[in-house]
XYZ file of C-alpha atoms in Angstrom:
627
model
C 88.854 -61.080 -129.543
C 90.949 -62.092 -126.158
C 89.308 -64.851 -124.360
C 90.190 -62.781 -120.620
C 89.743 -59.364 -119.929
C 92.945 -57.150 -120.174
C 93.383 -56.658 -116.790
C 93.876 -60.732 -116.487
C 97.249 -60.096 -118.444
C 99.605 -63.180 -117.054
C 103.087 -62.481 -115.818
C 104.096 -64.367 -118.961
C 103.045 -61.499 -121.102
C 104.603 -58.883 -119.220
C 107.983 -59.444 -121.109
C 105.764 -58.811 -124.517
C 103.885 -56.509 -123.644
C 106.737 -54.486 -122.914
C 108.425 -55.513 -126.234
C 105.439 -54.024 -127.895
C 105.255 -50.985 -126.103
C 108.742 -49.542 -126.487
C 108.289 -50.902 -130.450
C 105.087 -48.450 -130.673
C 107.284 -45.488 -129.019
C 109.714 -45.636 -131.631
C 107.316 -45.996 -134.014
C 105.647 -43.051 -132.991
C 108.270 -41.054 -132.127
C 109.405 -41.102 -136.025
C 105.896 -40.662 -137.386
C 102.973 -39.861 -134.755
C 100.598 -39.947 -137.934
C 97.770 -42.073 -136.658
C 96.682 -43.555 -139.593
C 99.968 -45.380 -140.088
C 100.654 -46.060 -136.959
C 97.425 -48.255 -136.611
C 98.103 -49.842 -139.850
C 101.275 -50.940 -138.729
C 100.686 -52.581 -135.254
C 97.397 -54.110 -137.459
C 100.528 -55.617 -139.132
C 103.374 -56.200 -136.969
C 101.364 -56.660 -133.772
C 101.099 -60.311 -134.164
C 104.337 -61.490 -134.456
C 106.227 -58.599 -131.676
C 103.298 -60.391 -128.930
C 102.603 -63.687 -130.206
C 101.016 -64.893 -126.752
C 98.278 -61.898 -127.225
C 97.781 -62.858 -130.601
C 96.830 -66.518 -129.562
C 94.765 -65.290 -127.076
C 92.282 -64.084 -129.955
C 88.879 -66.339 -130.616
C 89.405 -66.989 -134.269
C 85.497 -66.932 -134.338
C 85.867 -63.100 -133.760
C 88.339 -61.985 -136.501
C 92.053 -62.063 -137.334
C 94.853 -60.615 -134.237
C 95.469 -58.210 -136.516
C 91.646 -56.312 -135.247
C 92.811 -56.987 -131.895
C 96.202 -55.656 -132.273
C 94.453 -52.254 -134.629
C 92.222 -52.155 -131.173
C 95.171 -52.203 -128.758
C 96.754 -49.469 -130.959
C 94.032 -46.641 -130.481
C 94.319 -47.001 -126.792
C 98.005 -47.076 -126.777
C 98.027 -44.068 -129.342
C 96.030 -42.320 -126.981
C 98.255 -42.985 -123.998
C 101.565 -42.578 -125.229
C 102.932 -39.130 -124.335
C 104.237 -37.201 -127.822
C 107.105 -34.912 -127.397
C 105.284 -32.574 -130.533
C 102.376 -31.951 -127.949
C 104.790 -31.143 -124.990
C 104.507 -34.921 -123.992
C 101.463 -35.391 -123.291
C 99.127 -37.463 -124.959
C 96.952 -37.362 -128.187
C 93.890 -38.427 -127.498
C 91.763 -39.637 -131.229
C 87.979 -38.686 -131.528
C 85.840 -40.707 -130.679
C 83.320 -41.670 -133.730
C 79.903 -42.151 -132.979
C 77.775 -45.576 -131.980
C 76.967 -45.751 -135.538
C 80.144 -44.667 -137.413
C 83.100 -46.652 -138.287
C 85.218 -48.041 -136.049
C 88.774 -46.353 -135.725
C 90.447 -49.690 -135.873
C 89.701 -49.709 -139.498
C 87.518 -52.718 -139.959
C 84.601 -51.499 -141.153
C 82.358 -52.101 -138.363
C 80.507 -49.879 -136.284
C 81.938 -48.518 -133.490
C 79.400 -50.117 -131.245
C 79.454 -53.664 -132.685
C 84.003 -52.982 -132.851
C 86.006 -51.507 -130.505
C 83.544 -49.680 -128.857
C 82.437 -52.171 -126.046
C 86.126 -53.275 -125.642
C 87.699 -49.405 -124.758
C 87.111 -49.568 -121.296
C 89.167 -53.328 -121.212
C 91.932 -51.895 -123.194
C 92.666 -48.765 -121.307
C 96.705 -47.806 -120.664
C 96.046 -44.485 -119.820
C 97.530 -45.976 -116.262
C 100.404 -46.940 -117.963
C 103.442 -45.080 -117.481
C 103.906 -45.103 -121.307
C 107.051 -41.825 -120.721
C 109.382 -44.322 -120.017
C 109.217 -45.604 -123.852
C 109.190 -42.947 -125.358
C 112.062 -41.352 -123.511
C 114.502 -44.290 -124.267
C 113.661 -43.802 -127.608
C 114.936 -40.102 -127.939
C 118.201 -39.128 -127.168
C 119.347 -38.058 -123.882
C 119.546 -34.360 -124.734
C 116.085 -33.986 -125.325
C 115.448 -34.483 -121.111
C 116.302 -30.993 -121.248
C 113.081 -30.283 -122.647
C 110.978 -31.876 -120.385
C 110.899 -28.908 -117.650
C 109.353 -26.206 -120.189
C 106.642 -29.048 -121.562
C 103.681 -30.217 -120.245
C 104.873 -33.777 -119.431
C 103.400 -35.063 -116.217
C 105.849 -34.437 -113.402
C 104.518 -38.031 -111.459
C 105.274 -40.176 -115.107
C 109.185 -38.108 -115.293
C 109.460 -39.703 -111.219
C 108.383 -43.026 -112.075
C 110.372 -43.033 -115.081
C 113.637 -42.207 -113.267
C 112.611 -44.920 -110.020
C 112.232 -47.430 -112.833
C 115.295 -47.073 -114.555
C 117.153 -46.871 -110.775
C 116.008 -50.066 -109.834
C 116.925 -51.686 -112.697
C 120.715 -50.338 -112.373
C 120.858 -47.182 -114.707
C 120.933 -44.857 -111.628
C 123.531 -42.094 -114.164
C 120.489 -42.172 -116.749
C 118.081 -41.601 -113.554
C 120.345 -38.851 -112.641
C 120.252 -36.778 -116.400
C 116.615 -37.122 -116.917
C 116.277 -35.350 -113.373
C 119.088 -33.014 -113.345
C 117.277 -30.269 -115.753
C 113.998 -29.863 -113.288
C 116.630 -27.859 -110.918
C 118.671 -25.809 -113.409
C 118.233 -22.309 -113.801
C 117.372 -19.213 -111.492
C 113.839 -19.570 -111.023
C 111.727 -20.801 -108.083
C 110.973 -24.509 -107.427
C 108.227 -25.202 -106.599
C 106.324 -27.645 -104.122
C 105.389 -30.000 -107.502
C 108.731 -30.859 -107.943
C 109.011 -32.581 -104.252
C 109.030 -36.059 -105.250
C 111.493 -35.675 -108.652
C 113.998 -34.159 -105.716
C 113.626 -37.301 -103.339
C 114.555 -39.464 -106.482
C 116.958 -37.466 -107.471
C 118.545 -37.355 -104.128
C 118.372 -40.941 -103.917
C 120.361 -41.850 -107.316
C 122.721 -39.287 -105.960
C 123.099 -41.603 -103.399
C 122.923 -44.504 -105.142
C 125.810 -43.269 -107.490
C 128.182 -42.068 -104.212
C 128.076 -38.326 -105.432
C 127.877 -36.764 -101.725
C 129.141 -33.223 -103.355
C 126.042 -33.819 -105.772
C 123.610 -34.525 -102.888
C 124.736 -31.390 -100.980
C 124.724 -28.949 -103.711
C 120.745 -29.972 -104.660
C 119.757 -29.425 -101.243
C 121.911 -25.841 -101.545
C 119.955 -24.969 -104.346
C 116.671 -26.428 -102.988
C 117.224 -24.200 -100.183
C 118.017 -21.406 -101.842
C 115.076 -21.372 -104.469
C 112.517 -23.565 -103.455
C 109.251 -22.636 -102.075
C 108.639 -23.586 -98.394
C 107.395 -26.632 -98.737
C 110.190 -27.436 -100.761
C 112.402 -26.134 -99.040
C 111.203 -28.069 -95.743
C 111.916 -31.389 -97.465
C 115.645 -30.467 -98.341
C 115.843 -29.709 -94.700
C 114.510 -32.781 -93.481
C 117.082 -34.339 -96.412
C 119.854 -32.262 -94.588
C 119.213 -33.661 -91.195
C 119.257 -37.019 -92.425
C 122.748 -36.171 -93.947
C 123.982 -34.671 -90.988
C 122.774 -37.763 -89.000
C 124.144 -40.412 -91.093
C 127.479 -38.232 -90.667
C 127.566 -38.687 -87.444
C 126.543 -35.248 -86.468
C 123.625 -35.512 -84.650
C 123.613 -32.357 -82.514
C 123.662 -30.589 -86.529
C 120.681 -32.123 -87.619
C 118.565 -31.738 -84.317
C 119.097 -27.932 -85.367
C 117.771 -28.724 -89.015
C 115.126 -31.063 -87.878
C 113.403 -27.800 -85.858
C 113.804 -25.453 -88.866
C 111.938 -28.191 -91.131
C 109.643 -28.038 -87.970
C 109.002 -24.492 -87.634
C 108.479 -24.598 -91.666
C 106.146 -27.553 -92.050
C 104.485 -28.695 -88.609
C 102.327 -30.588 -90.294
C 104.489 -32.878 -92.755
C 104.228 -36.059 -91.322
C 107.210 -37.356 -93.118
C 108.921 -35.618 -89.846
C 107.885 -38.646 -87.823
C 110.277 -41.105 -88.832
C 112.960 -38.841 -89.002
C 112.692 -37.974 -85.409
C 112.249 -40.983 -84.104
C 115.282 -41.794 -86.114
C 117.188 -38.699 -84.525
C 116.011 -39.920 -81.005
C 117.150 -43.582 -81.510
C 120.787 -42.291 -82.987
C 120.966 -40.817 -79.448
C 120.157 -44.005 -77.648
C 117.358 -42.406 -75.893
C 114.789 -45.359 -76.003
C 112.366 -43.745 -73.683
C 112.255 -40.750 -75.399
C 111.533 -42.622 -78.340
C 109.003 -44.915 -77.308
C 107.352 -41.618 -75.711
C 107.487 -39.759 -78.904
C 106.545 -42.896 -80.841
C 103.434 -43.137 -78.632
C 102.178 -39.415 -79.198
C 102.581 -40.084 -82.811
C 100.822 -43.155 -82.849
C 97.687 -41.723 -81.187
C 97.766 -38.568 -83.370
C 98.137 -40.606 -86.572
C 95.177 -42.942 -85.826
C 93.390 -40.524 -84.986
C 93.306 -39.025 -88.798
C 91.969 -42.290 -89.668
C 93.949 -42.017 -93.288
C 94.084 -45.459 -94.973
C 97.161 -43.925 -96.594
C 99.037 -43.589 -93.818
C 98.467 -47.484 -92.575
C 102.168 -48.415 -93.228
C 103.958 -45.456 -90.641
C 101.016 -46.659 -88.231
C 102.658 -50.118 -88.368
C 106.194 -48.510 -88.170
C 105.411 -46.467 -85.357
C 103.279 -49.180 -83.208
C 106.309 -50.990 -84.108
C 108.731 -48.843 -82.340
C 106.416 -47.908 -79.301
C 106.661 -51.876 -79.009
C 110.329 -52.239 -79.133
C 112.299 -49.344 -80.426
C 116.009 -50.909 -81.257
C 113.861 -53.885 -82.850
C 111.649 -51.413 -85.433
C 114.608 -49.505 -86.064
C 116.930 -52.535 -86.789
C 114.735 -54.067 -89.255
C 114.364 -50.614 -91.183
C 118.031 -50.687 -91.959
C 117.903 -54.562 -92.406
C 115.227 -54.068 -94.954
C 117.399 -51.120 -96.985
C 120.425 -53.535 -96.568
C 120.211 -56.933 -98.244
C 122.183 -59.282 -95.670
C 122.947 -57.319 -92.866
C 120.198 -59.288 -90.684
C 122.471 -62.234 -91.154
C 125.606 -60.826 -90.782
C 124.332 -60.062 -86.867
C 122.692 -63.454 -86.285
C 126.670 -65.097 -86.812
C 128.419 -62.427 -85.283
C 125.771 -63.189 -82.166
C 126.785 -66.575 -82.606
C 130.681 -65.687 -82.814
C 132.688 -67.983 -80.325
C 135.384 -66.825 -77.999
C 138.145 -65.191 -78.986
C 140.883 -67.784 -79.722
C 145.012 -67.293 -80.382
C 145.438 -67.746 -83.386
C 148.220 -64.723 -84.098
C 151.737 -64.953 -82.722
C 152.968 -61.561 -81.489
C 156.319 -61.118 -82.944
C 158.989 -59.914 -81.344
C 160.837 -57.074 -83.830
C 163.526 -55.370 -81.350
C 163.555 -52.339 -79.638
C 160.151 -52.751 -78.454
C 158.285 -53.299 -81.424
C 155.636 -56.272 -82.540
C 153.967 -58.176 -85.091
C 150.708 -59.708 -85.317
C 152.004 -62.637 -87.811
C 148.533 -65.070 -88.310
C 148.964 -68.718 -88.248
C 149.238 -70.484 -91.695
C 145.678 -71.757 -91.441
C 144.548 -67.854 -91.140
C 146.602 -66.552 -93.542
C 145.032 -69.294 -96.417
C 141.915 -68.298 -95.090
C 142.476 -64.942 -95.557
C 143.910 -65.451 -98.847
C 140.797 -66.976 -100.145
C 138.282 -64.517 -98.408
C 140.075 -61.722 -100.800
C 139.240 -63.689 -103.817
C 135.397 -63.312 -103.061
C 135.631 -59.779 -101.041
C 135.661 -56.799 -102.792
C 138.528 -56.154 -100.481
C 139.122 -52.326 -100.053
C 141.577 -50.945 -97.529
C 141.256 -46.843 -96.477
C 144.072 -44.701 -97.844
C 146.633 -43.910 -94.790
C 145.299 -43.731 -91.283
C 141.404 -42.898 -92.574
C 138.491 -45.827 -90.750
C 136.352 -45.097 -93.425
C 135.992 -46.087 -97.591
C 133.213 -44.906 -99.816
C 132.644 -47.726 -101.746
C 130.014 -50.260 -100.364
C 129.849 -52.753 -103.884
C 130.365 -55.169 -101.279
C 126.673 -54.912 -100.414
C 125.570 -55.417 -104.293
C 125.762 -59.215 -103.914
C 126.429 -60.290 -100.257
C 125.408 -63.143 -100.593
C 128.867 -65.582 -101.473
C 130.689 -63.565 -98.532
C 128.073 -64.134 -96.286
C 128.002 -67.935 -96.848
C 131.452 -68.062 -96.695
C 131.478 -66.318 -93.522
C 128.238 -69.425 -92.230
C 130.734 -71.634 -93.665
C 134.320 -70.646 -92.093
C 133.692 -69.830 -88.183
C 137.783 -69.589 -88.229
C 137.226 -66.357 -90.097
C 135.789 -64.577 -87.425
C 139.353 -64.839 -85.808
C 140.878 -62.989 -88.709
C 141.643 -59.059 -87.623
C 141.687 -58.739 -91.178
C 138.333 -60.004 -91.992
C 136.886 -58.365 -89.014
C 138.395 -55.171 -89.975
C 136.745 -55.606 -93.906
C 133.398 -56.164 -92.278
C 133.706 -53.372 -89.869
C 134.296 -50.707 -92.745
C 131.485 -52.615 -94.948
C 129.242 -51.820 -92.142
C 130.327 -48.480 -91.460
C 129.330 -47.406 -95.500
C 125.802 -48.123 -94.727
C 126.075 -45.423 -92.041
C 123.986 -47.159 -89.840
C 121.692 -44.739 -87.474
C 120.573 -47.146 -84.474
C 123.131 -46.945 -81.318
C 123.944 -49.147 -78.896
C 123.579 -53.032 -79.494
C 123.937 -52.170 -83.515
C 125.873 -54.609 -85.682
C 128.625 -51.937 -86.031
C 128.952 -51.809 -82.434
C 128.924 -55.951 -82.349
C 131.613 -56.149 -84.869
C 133.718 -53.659 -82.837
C 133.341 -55.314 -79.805
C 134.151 -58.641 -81.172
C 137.530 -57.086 -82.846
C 138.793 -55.206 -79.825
C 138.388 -58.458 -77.461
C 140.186 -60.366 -79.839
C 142.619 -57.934 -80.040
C 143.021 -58.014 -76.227
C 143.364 -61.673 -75.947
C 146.109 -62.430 -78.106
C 147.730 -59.368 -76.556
C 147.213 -60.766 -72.860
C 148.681 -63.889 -74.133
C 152.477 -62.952 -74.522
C 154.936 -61.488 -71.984
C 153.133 -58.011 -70.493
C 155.699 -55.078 -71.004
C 155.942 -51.672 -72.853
C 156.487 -52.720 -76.004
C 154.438 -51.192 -79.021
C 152.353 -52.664 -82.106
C 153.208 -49.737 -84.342
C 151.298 -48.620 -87.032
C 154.346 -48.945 -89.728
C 154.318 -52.165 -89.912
C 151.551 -53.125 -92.268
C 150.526 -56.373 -90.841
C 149.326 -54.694 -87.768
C 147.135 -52.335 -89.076
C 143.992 -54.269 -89.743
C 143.790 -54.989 -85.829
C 144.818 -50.797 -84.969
C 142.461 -49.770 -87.642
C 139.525 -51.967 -85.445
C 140.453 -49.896 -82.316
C 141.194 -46.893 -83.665
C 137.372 -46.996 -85.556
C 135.858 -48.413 -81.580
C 137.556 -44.869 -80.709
C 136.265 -42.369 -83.264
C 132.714 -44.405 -82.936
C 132.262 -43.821 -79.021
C 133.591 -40.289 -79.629
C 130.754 -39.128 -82.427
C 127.964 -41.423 -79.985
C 129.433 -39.048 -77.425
C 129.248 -35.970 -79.069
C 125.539 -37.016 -79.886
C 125.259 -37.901 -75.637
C 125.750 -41.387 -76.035
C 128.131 -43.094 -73.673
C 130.296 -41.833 -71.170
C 133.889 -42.498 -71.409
C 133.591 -45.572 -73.852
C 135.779 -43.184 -75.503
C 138.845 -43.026 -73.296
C 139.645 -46.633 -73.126
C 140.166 -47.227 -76.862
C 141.887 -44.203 -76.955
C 143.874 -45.100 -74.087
C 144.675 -48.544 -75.437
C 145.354 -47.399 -79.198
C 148.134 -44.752 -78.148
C 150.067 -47.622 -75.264
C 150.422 -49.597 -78.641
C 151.241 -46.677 -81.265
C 152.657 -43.877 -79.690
C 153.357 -41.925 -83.031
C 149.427 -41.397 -82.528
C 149.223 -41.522 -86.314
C 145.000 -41.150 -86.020
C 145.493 -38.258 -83.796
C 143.595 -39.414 -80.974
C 145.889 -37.026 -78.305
C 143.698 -33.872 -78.590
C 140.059 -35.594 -78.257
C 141.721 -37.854 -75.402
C 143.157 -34.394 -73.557
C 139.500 -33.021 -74.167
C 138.107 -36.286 -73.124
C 140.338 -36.167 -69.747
C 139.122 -31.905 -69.014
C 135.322 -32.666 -69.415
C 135.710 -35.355 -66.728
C 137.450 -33.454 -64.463
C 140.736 -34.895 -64.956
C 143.140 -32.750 -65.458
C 146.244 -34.412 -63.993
C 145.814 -37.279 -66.858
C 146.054 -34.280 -69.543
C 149.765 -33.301 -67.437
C 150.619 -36.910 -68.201
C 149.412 -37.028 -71.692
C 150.848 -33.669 -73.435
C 154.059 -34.883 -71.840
C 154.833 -37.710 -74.103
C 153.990 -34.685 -76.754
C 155.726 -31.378 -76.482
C 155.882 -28.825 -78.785
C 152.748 -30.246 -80.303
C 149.513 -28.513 -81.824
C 147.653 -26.076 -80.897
C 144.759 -28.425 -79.382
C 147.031 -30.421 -76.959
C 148.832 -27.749 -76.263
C 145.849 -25.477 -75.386
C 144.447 -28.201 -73.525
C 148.005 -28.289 -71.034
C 147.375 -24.791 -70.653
C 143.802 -25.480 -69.071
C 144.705 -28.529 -67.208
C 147.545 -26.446 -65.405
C 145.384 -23.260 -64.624
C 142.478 -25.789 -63.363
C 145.031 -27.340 -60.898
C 145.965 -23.952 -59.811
C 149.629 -23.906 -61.335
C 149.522 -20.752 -63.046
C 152.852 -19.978 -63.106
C 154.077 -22.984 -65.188
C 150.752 -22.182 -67.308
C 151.973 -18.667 -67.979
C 155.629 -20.578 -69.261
C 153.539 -22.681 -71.487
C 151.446 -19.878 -73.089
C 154.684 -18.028 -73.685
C 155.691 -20.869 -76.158
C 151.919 -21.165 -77.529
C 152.229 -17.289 -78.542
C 155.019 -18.222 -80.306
C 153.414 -21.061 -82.558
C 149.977 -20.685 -81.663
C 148.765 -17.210 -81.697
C 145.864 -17.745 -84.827
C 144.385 -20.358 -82.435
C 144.544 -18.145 -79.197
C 143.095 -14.951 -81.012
C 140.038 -17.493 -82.290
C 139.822 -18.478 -78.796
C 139.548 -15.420 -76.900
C 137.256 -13.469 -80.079
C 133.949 -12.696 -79.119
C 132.035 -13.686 -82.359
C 134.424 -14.807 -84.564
C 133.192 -15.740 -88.311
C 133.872 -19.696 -89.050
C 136.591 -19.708 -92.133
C 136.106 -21.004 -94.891
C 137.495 -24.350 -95.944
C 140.239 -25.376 -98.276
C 139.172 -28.794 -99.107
C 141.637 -29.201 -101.764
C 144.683 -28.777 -99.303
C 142.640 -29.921 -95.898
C 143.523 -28.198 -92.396
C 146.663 -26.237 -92.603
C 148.815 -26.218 -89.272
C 148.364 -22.614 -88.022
C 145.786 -21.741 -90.145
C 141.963 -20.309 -89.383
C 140.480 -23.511 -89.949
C 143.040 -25.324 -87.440
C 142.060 -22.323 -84.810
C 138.333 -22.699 -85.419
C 137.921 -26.378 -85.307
C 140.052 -25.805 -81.839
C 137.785 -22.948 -80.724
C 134.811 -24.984 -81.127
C 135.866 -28.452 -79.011
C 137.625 -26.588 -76.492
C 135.648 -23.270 -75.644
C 133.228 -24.431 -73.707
C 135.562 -26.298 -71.114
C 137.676 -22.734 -70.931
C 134.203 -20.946 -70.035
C 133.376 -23.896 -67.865
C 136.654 -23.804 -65.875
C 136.852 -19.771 -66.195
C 139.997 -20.050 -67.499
C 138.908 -17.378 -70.634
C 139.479 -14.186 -68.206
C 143.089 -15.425 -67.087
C 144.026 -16.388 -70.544
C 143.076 -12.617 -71.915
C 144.863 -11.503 -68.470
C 148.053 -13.220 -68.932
C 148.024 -13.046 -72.933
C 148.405 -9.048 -72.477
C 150.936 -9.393 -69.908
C 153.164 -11.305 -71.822
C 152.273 -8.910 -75.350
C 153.744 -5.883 -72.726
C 157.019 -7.588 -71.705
């Protein structure tokens, strides 16, 4: 018999051990006959684990007992899909009856002292079994009575070792159907939300909290909220998930898997006090419970009472492979230098043309960059396979400081840092990178002859450096929207539409919203005159700025030409409690349409209530409709 107990088992036999088991699954998923099943691993045992084998005291017997030993306990471990996997357990003979192992023996002078030593009922033995049935059969598993925690394990197993789409179809059938879920299936939901994620299938992820929420019980359906929130947060639309967070709240007070995902809320918001406040409430109700279980959020949460952007930072640095190092060297990024020559094109247009040492640079960062470029004027791609293996980019990056010059290379890095969807504000590598890409924008700008002339979006050249601002822009608008920042907002904006007046990213109407909310309504007379005849947000916005500066009269000429073209949008502004319409995403938002006048309605509502402006609009609106 083994010269060390089982639970000794080196690393070196993992490999075999393995080998063995899945052999003994698809042994026993052809034949679950015990009899043969123990007279074949008496057999084959041996040679499938070799190092076992040679762990046997020849004084004791052949491997082959050992192996006819290992096989009851695995036989009455494995889960067998003719007893609704679960496990067959053998009877026990008594002290003085043979041994099941088949060697003659007594069971107390056999296997009998050696059971305890060779026990895999802690085994997750599912795994092995299910890769040795077809993949149609997981649509059993619901309506048997296979453990729900072995099913999870099975699909975090096979996730982590890159088959997140097999993950995916051994979970899918828990949440078919009509009938309730219930709070059992909470942790197959979190893994199946997370290969969901792992695969990029946002529509996927959204649908299974849908359902969650629709069937679910409420504990159930309190996780899919607090899933929601997270969603909404990593979207940028933190005011959204606040609203979730509470109903997951008012559902579950007690789940404690709240705390991290408000403190996570807070610190989106840039509210460190706040945080460090709520973090030390937390931290004095969760020691209190004096739960050995719950050691690790303790540490988390003393963690962020001590430092709140440093706890938070190393969460995502932890999740992301790399990303620790990619804001130690932009920290250590140098100056920015001239190394672009702005072109001179006629008529007022320019050309960021690198110098030849860039451009080979450049050249050679695409053959080691998964190098992905948005469709059109979008600042954001889906794919993040850059962040599989970082680990060549990132040393090319320690090894090239030149390429931190590159508004190409700053712009790949910016939208490979943007996938993660990074939750911490402020000083967050996002916000580094943009920085960094914006001042070097700026210097080799200030370097040639000041004037009016343009850096257009249609030439191609230009765009990685426009894409930079334009992202700085939307990013200190969403922080914003969240109450983050002030008017970090306006002076990309500002910047992006002196260089490409075509405002291909659309910038006008948040920069005209921008200008009303801080009391500026002369800059929105200036704006919406490089635009006329433009849509209904700009032009709505005019409207405002001239009835907030008192000039009513040329505010009654404007809304004559916005009945004209923008009537949808004026009815959704004025309605009392207008439904929200439903979206086309197949065709996007229509000019004129619903969607176009509720998107409006929502942004701009607030500043016409704010201003009073809603009672002369209905005023002068019905005037006009009498003429």
């Amino acid at each position: 018999m083994p010269n060390r107990t089982w639970s000794e088992q080196t690393d070196n036999d993992t490999s075999e051990l393995s080998l063995l088991l899945d052999t003994c699954a698809r042994v026993l998923v052809k034949s679950p006959d015990p009899a043969e099943f123990l007279s074949w691993i008496a057999h084959a045992g041996p040679s499938l684990a070799p190092a076992i084998a040679a762990q046997v005291d020849p004084r004791t017997g052949p491997p082959g007992l050992l192996f006819r030993t290992m096989g009851v306990a695995i036989y009455n471990a494995m889960p067998q899909p003719d007893a609704g996997f679960r496990p067959v357990k053998l009877a026990v003979p008594g002290r003085n009856e043979p041994c099941l192992c088949g060697s003659g023996a007594k069971y107390k002078r056999c296997c009998g002292p050696l059971a305890g030593g060779l026990d895999f009922s802690t085994f997750n033995l599912l795994r092995y079994v299910l890769e040795n049935l077809p993949q149609k059969c997981f649509a059993l598993l619901p309506q048997s009575r296979v453990d729900p925690f072995a099913v999870c394990d099975t699909a975090r197993q096979w996730q982590e070792e890159g088959a997140a789409d097999r993950a995916v179809k051994l979970l899918e059938p828990w949440f078919e159907g009509s009938t309730t879920l219930s709070d059992k299936l909470e942790l197959l939901f979190e893994q199946l939300m997370d290969g969901y994620l792992e695969l990029g299938n946002s529509r996927k992820r959204e649908r299974l909290v849908a359902e969650v929420l629709e069937r679910g019980d409420t504990v159930l359906r309190a996780v899919a909220l607090q899933r929601r929130a997270m969603m909404l947060a990593d979207q940028g639309e933190v005011a959204e998930a606040w609203n979730v967070f509470s109903q997951a709240q008012r559902m579950d007070p007690d789940n404690l898997s709240l705390v991290p995902l408000e403190l996570t809320l807070l610190m989106s918001q840039g509210d460190t006090d706040r945080v460090r406040d709520r973090a030390q409430f937390w931290l004095a109700r969760l020691e209190r419970m004096r739960d050995p279980d719950l050691a690790e959020m303790i540490d988390f949460v003393r963690a962020v009472v001590a430092d709140p952007q440093a706890a938070m930072s190393s969460v995502e640095h932890a999740q992301v492979p790399g990303l620790e190092a990619l804001g130690e060297m932009i920290d250590a990024v140098s100056a920015a230098e001239l190394r672009y020559v702005v072109q001179d094109m006629g008529e007022g247009e320019r050309l960021l043309q690198p110098s030849a040492a860039l451009l080979e640079l450049e050249q050679r960062w695409r053959e080691i960059f998964p190098h992905i470029k948005p469709a059109l004027t979008a600042t954001q791609i889906l794919n993040d396979e850059m962040w599989d293996e970082p680990e060549e980019w990132l040393a090319f990056l320690s090894r090239n400081p030149l390429a931190w010059q590159s508004f190409d290379v700053i712009d790949d890095l910016v939208l490979a840092v943007d996938t993660l969807q990074i939750m911490v504000a402020g000083t967050s590598v996002l916000e580094r990178l943009l920085a960094h890409g914006v001042a070097l924008l700026k210097a080799n700008l200030n370097s040639t002859t000041p004037g009016d002339a343009t850096l257009s979006w249609a030439w191609m050249e230009n765009r990685p450096a426009l894409r930079v601002l334009a992202h700085q822009a939307f990013r200190a608008s969403d922080l914003a929207a969240n109450g983050v920042g002030s008017d970090d907002f306006i002076e990309p904006a500002e910047m992006l539409l002196a260089l490409n007046p075509n405002d291909n990213h659309g910038l006008r109407e948040s920069l005209s919203l921008a200008y009303l909310e801080r009391g500026w309504p002369e800059k929105v007379i200036t704006l919406t005159d490089r635009y006329p005849d433009d849509f209904c947000g700009p032009s709505l916005n005019r409207i405002l700025a001239l009835v907030t500066l008192g000039r009513e009269t040329e505010a009654g000429h404007e809304l004559m030409r916005a009945l004209e073209h923008h009537d949808v949008a004026l009815k959704m502004l004025l309605a009392k409690n207008p439904r929200a319409p439903k979206a086309n995403d197949d065709f996007g938002i229509a000019v004129g349409s619903k969607q176009e006048a509720w998107l409006n309605r929502m942004s701009a509502r607030p500043l016409w209530e704010r201003e009073g402006g809603l009672d002369w609009l209905e005023k002068t609106r019905k005037k006009i409709r009498r003429k």
